[in-house]
Amino acid sequence: MVTAAGRETNDDPYASPSTWREWMRFVDTDPPCLPGTGPWSAEDRLDYHSRFVILSTPTMTKVSLTLRRLMILNRRHNGTARRGLLISGPPTTGKTTTLQQLGRSFHLADRARRGAPDNHMPVVFLSVPPAATAKMLVSELARFLDLPLTASMNQAHITDIVCATLNELGTRLVLIDDVHLLNTRTRNGAETSDQMKHLSERIPATFVYAGVALDSSPLLTGVRGAQIAGRFKTVRNPPLGHGSPAQRASWEGLIQGMDEALRLDAHRTGALARHAPYLHLRTGGRIGSLSALVREAAIAAILDGSEKITKALLDDIELDELAEHTPRHARRR
């Protein structure tokens, strides 16, 4: 698809949105739905399992509750710095999924209250570009909004246009992914961090940042880092544990939900849930690795005609490099 400005956009509603059209398509596209009455073809089921998403994790619940309190607090903003939220964790633990589903839920709730007026955009989603500069960051926001830019516009001009547009559209939630790419020890990184702070002061919205290992990243070091740390609270998104009874119950509930959502002709309810300890050992509790493993296993079961997920099939599927090279005794701990 191509926008009015002539830029190509992504047709996959589950890809990371980079324009407001892609974001709206993501919001309006329901997660892969369970089949209704009548048979599904193999192609239908291949498509269903390829788009399979995990919609509820303990971190998603915690982030949602925390954000709701922060947004109420910021609504009564008294001139001090608005409060924000950091989502931090290792790779493949579901940070981006959490961020996107958080925004989708807020957008749909806002629409239920207000309807869908043309001049309203409650949520903005942005990924920090590699080697970002302050101008690149605000230009990405302008691109998301499909605002026309010219080569003669400087950073201040673009910032003014973006802030005025977001204020006019009533934006209340700004989601910024991949903030670990900002190295505030460099001049460009420091200026980009300052730009993010400037935007949060000019836009009456709650800002949520997500990234890898933000606790130890340059983002929270030095004077600029102290400013962010003083305004943002952190929700940590580690791999899900399996040691305590509560952790095992949470993991098993997650696997049970995936078990019930499978649509394989020879699948019996509980067959996947029976392998919950093994699945934790294979994935180390990482949501991204778990999702990829189960989806690929379901696709393999359809293609080979077995129509069921077995431990032997799961064993045959290679995971991402991070999961494969983590010793299993370390995952168990």
mmCIF file of C-alpha atoms in Angstrom, residues 87-322:
data_model
loop_
_atom_site.group_PDB
_atom_site.id
_atom_site.type_symbol
_atom_site.label_atom_id
_atom_site.label_comp_id
_atom_site.label_asym_id
_atom_site.label_seq_id
_atom_site.Cartn_x
_atom_site.Cartn_y
_atom_site.Cartn_z
ATOM 1 C CA ILE A 87 9.094 -1.426 29.868
ATOM 2 C CA SER A 88 12.459 -3.153 30.178
ATOM 3 C CA GLY A 89 13.592 -6.734 29.690
ATOM 4 C CA PRO A 90 15.835 -9.131 27.767
ATOM 5 C CA PRO A 91 15.254 -9.801 24.055
ATOM 6 C CA THR A 92 12.277 -11.950 22.960
ATOM 7 C CA THR A 93 10.327 -11.483 26.192
ATOM 8 C CA GLY A 94 7.379 -9.753 24.507
ATOM 9 C CA LYS A 95 8.093 -6.053 25.117
ATOM 10 C CA THR A 96 6.965 -4.862 21.672
ATOM 11 C CA THR A 97 3.871 -7.077 21.793
ATOM 12 C CA THR A 98 3.038 -5.671 25.225
ATOM 13 C CA LEU A 99 3.484 -2.108 23.954
ATOM 14 C CA GLN A 100 1.329 -2.654 20.871
ATOM 15 C CA GLN A 101 -1.471 -4.485 22.688
ATOM 16 C CA LEU A 102 -1.434 -1.799 25.377
ATOM 17 C CA GLY A 103 -1.934 0.885 22.736
ATOM 18 C CA ARG A 104 -4.593 -1.119 20.913
ATOM 19 C CA SER A 105 -6.601 -1.648 24.113
ATOM 20 C CA PHE A 106 -6.444 2.053 24.995
ATOM 21 C CA HIS A 107 -7.376 3.077 21.450
ATOM 22 C CA LEU A 108 -10.416 0.775 21.389
ATOM 23 C CA ALA A 109 -11.516 1.914 24.862
ATOM 24 C CA ASP A 110 -11.201 5.549 23.780
ATOM 25 C CA ARG A 111 -13.224 4.828 20.637
ATOM 26 C CA ALA A 112 -15.948 3.175 22.728
ATOM 27 C CA ARG A 113 -16.227 6.375 24.779
ATOM 28 C CA ARG A 114 -15.967 8.950 21.984
ATOM 29 C CA GLY A 115 -16.855 7.146 18.797
ATOM 30 C CA ALA A 116 -14.357 7.511 15.949
ATOM 31 C CA PRO A 117 -14.142 11.208 15.005
ATOM 32 C CA ASP A 118 -11.883 12.036 12.060
ATOM 33 C CA ASN A 119 -9.995 14.663 14.059
ATOM 34 C CA HIS A 120 -8.965 12.410 16.931
ATOM 35 C CA MET A 121 -5.877 10.196 17.341
ATOM 36 C CA PRO A 122 -5.579 8.921 20.919
ATOM 37 C CA VAL A 123 -2.427 6.809 20.393
ATOM 38 C CA VAL A 124 0.841 7.321 18.534
ATOM 39 C CA PHE A 125 3.342 4.498 18.016
ATOM 40 C CA LEU A 126 6.978 5.085 17.089
ATOM 41 C CA SER A 127 10.137 2.950 16.853
ATOM 42 C CA VAL A 128 13.437 4.721 17.426
ATOM 43 C CA PRO A 129 15.422 4.529 14.158
ATOM 44 C CA PRO A 130 19.019 3.249 14.273
ATOM 45 C CA ALA A 131 21.632 5.956 14.900
ATOM 46 C CA ALA A 132 18.788 8.382 15.518
ATOM 47 C CA THR A 133 19.244 12.115 15.658
ATOM 48 C CA ALA A 134 16.771 14.530 17.195
ATOM 49 C CA LYS A 135 15.586 15.577 13.741
ATOM 50 C CA MET A 136 15.220 11.956 12.619
ATOM 51 C CA LEU A 137 13.065 11.166 15.643
ATOM 52 C CA VAL A 138 10.642 14.033 15.149
ATOM 53 C CA SER A 139 10.621 13.357 11.396
ATOM 54 C CA GLU A 140 9.528 9.772 12.161
ATOM 55 C CA LEU A 141 6.635 11.227 14.142
ATOM 56 C CA ALA A 142 5.759 13.451 11.200
ATOM 57 C CA ARG A 143 5.911 10.399 8.933
ATOM 58 C CA PHE A 144 3.581 8.501 11.271
ATOM 59 C CA LEU A 145 1.118 11.402 11.024
ATOM 60 C CA ASP A 146 1.619 11.588 7.230
ATOM 61 C CA LEU A 147 2.578 15.257 7.496
ATOM 62 C CA PRO A 148 4.238 16.773 4.419
ATOM 63 C CA LEU A 149 7.905 17.620 5.014
ATOM 64 C CA THR A 150 10.334 19.531 2.841
ATOM 65 C CA ALA A 151 14.122 19.479 2.802
ATOM 66 C CA SER A 152 14.219 23.101 3.979
ATOM 67 C CA MET A 153 12.428 22.360 7.284
ATOM 68 C CA ASN A 154 14.687 22.340 10.310
ATOM 69 C CA GLN A 155 14.210 20.379 13.520
ATOM 70 C CA ALA A 156 12.445 23.190 15.372
ATOM 71 C CA HIS A 157 9.969 23.727 12.522
ATOM 72 C CA ILE A 158 9.116 20.025 12.285
ATOM 73 C CA THR A 159 8.754 19.830 16.071
ATOM 74 C CA ASP A 160 6.307 22.746 16.096
ATOM 75 C CA ILE A 161 4.180 21.129 13.383
ATOM 76 C CA VAL A 162 4.188 17.716 15.078
ATOM 77 C CA CYS A 163 3.311 19.090 18.524
ATOM 78 C CA ALA A 164 0.539 21.291 17.155
ATOM 79 C CA THR A 165 -0.917 18.344 15.223
ATOM 80 C CA LEU A 166 -0.827 15.950 18.190
ATOM 81 C CA ASN A 167 -2.426 18.555 20.439
ATOM 82 C CA GLU A 168 -5.141 19.171 17.872
ATOM 83 C CA LEU A 169 -5.762 15.430 17.507
ATOM 84 C CA GLY A 170 -6.069 14.947 21.268
ATOM 85 C CA THR A 171 -3.271 12.377 21.548
ATOM 86 C CA ARG A 172 -3.067 11.001 25.088
ATOM 87 C CA LEU A 173 -0.661 8.073 24.750
ATOM 88 C CA VAL A 174 2.722 8.081 22.975
ATOM 89 C CA LEU A 175 4.435 4.693 22.662
ATOM 90 C CA ILE A 176 8.131 4.632 21.740
ATOM 91 C CA ASP A 177 9.799 1.280 21.091
ATOM 92 C CA ASP A 178 13.495 0.341 20.841
ATOM 93 C CA VAL A 179 14.715 3.186 23.053
ATOM 94 C CA HIS A 180 17.771 1.063 23.916
ATOM 95 C CA LEU A 181 19.114 2.220 20.538
ATOM 96 C CA LEU A 182 19.692 5.674 22.044
ATOM 97 C CA ASN A 183 23.235 6.092 23.324
ATOM 98 C CA THR A 184 23.101 9.247 25.396
ATOM 99 C CA ARG A 185 26.895 9.178 25.729
ATOM 100 C CA THR A 186 27.083 10.411 22.135
ATOM 101 C CA ARG A 187 26.061 13.870 20.993
ATOM 102 C CA ASN A 188 23.291 12.580 18.708
ATOM 103 C CA GLY A 189 21.925 10.288 21.396
ATOM 104 C CA ALA A 190 21.964 13.027 24.013
ATOM 105 C CA GLU A 191 20.183 15.477 21.718
ATOM 106 C CA THR A 192 17.588 12.838 20.805
ATOM 107 C CA SER A 193 16.946 12.170 24.490
ATOM 108 C CA ASP A 194 16.494 15.912 25.025
ATOM 109 C CA GLN A 195 14.075 15.992 22.098
ATOM 110 C CA MET A 196 11.977 13.215 23.669
ATOM 111 C CA LYS A 197 11.819 15.152 26.935
ATOM 112 C CA HIS A 198 10.845 18.304 25.023
ATOM 113 C CA LEU A 199 8.029 16.466 23.261
ATOM 114 C CA SER A 200 6.694 15.129 26.560
ATOM 115 C CA GLU A 201 6.530 18.668 27.911
ATOM 116 C CA ARG A 202 4.661 20.060 24.907
ATOM 117 C CA ILE A 203 2.223 17.199 24.324
ATOM 118 C CA PRO A 204 -0.333 16.490 27.100
ATOM 119 C CA ALA A 205 0.150 12.740 26.797
ATOM 120 C CA THR A 206 1.619 9.893 28.809
ATOM 121 C CA PHE A 207 4.826 8.529 27.281
ATOM 122 C CA VAL A 208 5.741 4.838 27.433
ATOM 123 C CA TYR A 209 9.213 3.679 26.383
ATOM 124 C CA ALA A 210 10.175 0.047 25.728
ATOM 125 C CA GLY A 211 13.607 -1.431 25.145
ATOM 126 C CA VAL A 212 16.183 -4.071 25.971
ATOM 127 C CA ALA A 213 17.839 -3.949 29.423
ATOM 128 C CA LEU A 214 17.040 -0.286 30.012
ATOM 129 C CA ASP A 215 18.182 -0.546 33.640
ATOM 130 C CA SER A 216 21.799 -0.816 32.484
ATOM 131 C CA SER A 217 21.537 1.160 29.250
ATOM 132 C CA PRO A 218 23.063 4.609 28.640
ATOM 133 C CA LEU A 219 19.504 5.985 28.556
ATOM 134 C CA LEU A 220 19.430 6.122 32.368
ATOM 135 C CA THR A 221 22.993 7.292 32.978
ATOM 136 C CA GLY A 222 24.340 10.783 33.586
ATOM 137 C CA VAL A 223 22.340 13.957 34.118
ATOM 138 C CA ARG A 224 19.868 13.199 31.319
ATOM 139 C CA GLY A 225 19.390 9.684 32.606
ATOM 140 C CA ALA A 226 18.694 11.015 36.075
ATOM 141 C CA GLN A 227 15.945 13.225 34.649
ATOM 142 C CA ILE A 228 14.295 10.246 32.961
ATOM 143 C CA ALA A 229 14.720 8.044 36.029
ATOM 144 C CA GLY A 230 13.122 10.765 38.153
ATOM 145 C CA ARG A 231 9.973 10.905 35.990
ATOM 146 C CA PHE A 232 9.556 7.324 34.770
ATOM 147 C CA LYS A 233 8.784 4.160 36.661
ATOM 148 C CA THR A 234 9.965 0.818 35.316
ATOM 149 C CA VAL A 235 7.998 -2.358 34.724
ATOM 150 C CA ARG A 236 10.461 -5.181 34.202
ATOM 151 C CA ASN A 237 9.570 -7.828 31.666
ATOM 152 C CA PRO A 238 11.827 -10.815 32.430
ATOM 153 C CA PRO A 239 11.343 -14.319 31.091
ATOM 154 C CA LEU A 240 8.524 -16.054 32.946
ATOM 155 C CA GLY A 241 9.722 -18.183 35.833
ATOM 156 C CA HIS A 242 8.867 -21.781 36.623
ATOM 157 C CA GLY A 243 10.269 -22.253 40.121
ATOM 158 C CA SER A 244 7.491 -21.353 42.542
ATOM 159 C CA PRO A 245 3.938 -22.746 42.522
ATOM 160 C CA ALA A 246 2.616 -19.313 41.485
ATOM 161 C CA GLN A 247 5.079 -19.103 38.583
ATOM 162 C CA ARG A 248 4.231 -22.598 37.404
ATOM 163 C CA ALA A 249 0.517 -21.842 37.597
ATOM 164 C CA SER A 250 0.992 -18.662 35.534
ATOM 165 C CA TRP A 251 3.059 -20.503 32.904
ATOM 166 C CA GLU A 252 0.665 -23.425 32.733
ATOM 167 C CA GLY A 253 -2.271 -21.044 32.339
ATOM 168 C CA LEU A 254 -0.494 -19.400 29.416
ATOM 169 C CA ILE A 255 0.175 -22.769 27.750
ATOM 170 C CA GLN A 256 -3.408 -23.885 28.408
ATOM 171 C CA GLY A 257 -4.690 -20.804 26.591
ATOM 172 C CA MET A 258 -2.517 -21.629 23.584
ATOM 173 C CA ASP A 259 -3.643 -25.269 23.776
ATOM 174 C CA GLU A 260 -7.301 -24.261 23.569
ATOM 175 C CA ALA A 261 -6.638 -21.932 20.639
ATOM 176 C CA LEU A 262 -4.982 -24.559 18.437
ATOM 177 C CA ARG A 263 -7.001 -25.690 15.435
ATOM 178 C CA LEU A 264 -5.483 -28.993 14.367
ATOM 179 C CA ASP A 265 -7.710 -31.860 13.252
ATOM 180 C CA ALA A 266 -6.037 -34.476 15.485
ATOM 181 C CA HIS A 267 -5.366 -32.155 18.457
ATOM 182 C CA ARG A 268 -6.863 -33.184 21.780
ATOM 183 C CA THR A 269 -7.436 -30.561 24.441
ATOM 184 C CA GLY A 270 -4.655 -30.684 27.002
ATOM 185 C CA ALA A 271 -2.066 -32.260 24.700
ATOM 186 C CA LEU A 272 0.055 -29.104 24.525
ATOM 187 C CA ALA A 273 -0.536 -28.183 28.174
ATOM 188 C CA ARG A 274 0.921 -31.541 29.157
ATOM 189 C CA HIS A 275 4.278 -30.326 27.813
ATOM 190 C CA ALA A 276 4.309 -27.063 29.836
ATOM 191 C CA PRO A 277 7.494 -27.914 31.816
ATOM 192 C CA TYR A 278 9.270 -29.002 28.626
ATOM 193 C CA LEU A 279 8.183 -25.824 26.814
ATOM 194 C CA HIS A 280 9.618 -23.731 29.619
ATOM 195 C CA LEU A 281 12.879 -25.659 29.450
ATOM 196 C CA ARG A 282 13.103 -25.148 25.674
ATOM 197 C CA THR A 283 12.257 -21.440 25.658
ATOM 198 C CA GLY A 284 13.589 -20.293 29.028
ATOM 199 C CA GLY A 285 10.229 -18.642 29.641
ATOM 200 C CA ARG A 286 10.670 -16.172 26.775
ATOM 201 C CA ILE A 287 7.332 -15.245 25.247
ATOM 202 C CA GLY A 288 8.763 -14.601 21.789
ATOM 203 C CA SER A 289 10.515 -17.959 21.667
ATOM 204 C CA LEU A 290 7.417 -19.763 22.965
ATOM 205 C CA SER A 291 5.124 -18.143 20.420
ATOM 206 C CA ALA A 292 7.474 -18.956 17.536
ATOM 207 C CA LEU A 293 7.907 -22.571 18.663
ATOM 208 C CA VAL A 294 4.182 -23.329 19.004
ATOM 209 C CA ARG A 295 3.226 -21.525 15.781
ATOM 210 C CA GLU A 296 5.905 -23.293 13.754
ATOM 211 C CA ALA A 297 4.957 -26.642 15.286
ATOM 212 C CA ALA A 298 1.305 -26.111 14.359
ATOM 213 C CA ILE A 299 2.258 -25.189 10.795
ATOM 214 C CA ALA A 300 4.538 -28.235 10.542
ATOM 215 C CA ALA A 301 1.729 -30.488 11.828
ATOM 216 C CA ILE A 302 -0.605 -29.226 9.087
ATOM 217 C CA LEU A 303 2.001 -29.546 6.338
ATOM 218 C CA ASP A 304 3.074 -33.077 7.282
ATOM 219 C CA GLY A 305 -0.519 -34.231 7.748
ATOM 220 C CA SER A 306 -0.125 -35.334 11.374
ATOM 221 C CA GLU A 307 -2.434 -32.522 12.557
ATOM 222 C CA LYS A 308 -1.118 -32.673 16.127
ATOM 223 C CA ILE A 309 1.780 -31.292 18.136
ATOM 224 C CA THR A 310 3.922 -33.925 19.810
ATOM 225 C CA LYS A 311 7.077 -33.641 21.893
ATOM 226 C CA ALA A 312 9.009 -35.262 19.037
ATOM 227 C CA LEU A 313 7.766 -32.571 16.658
ATOM 228 C CA LEU A 314 8.675 -29.810 19.115
ATOM 229 C CA ASP A 315 12.144 -31.335 19.497
ATOM 230 C CA ASP A 316 12.677 -31.196 15.736
ATOM 231 C CA ILE A 317 12.056 -27.446 15.558
ATOM 232 C CA GLU A 318 15.052 -25.174 16.057
ATOM 233 C CA LEU A 319 14.472 -22.044 18.084
ATOM 234 C CA ASP A 320 16.075 -18.631 17.773
ATOM 235 C CA GLU A 321 19.801 -18.479 18.418
ATOM 236 C CA LEU A 322 19.365 -16.922 21.865
#
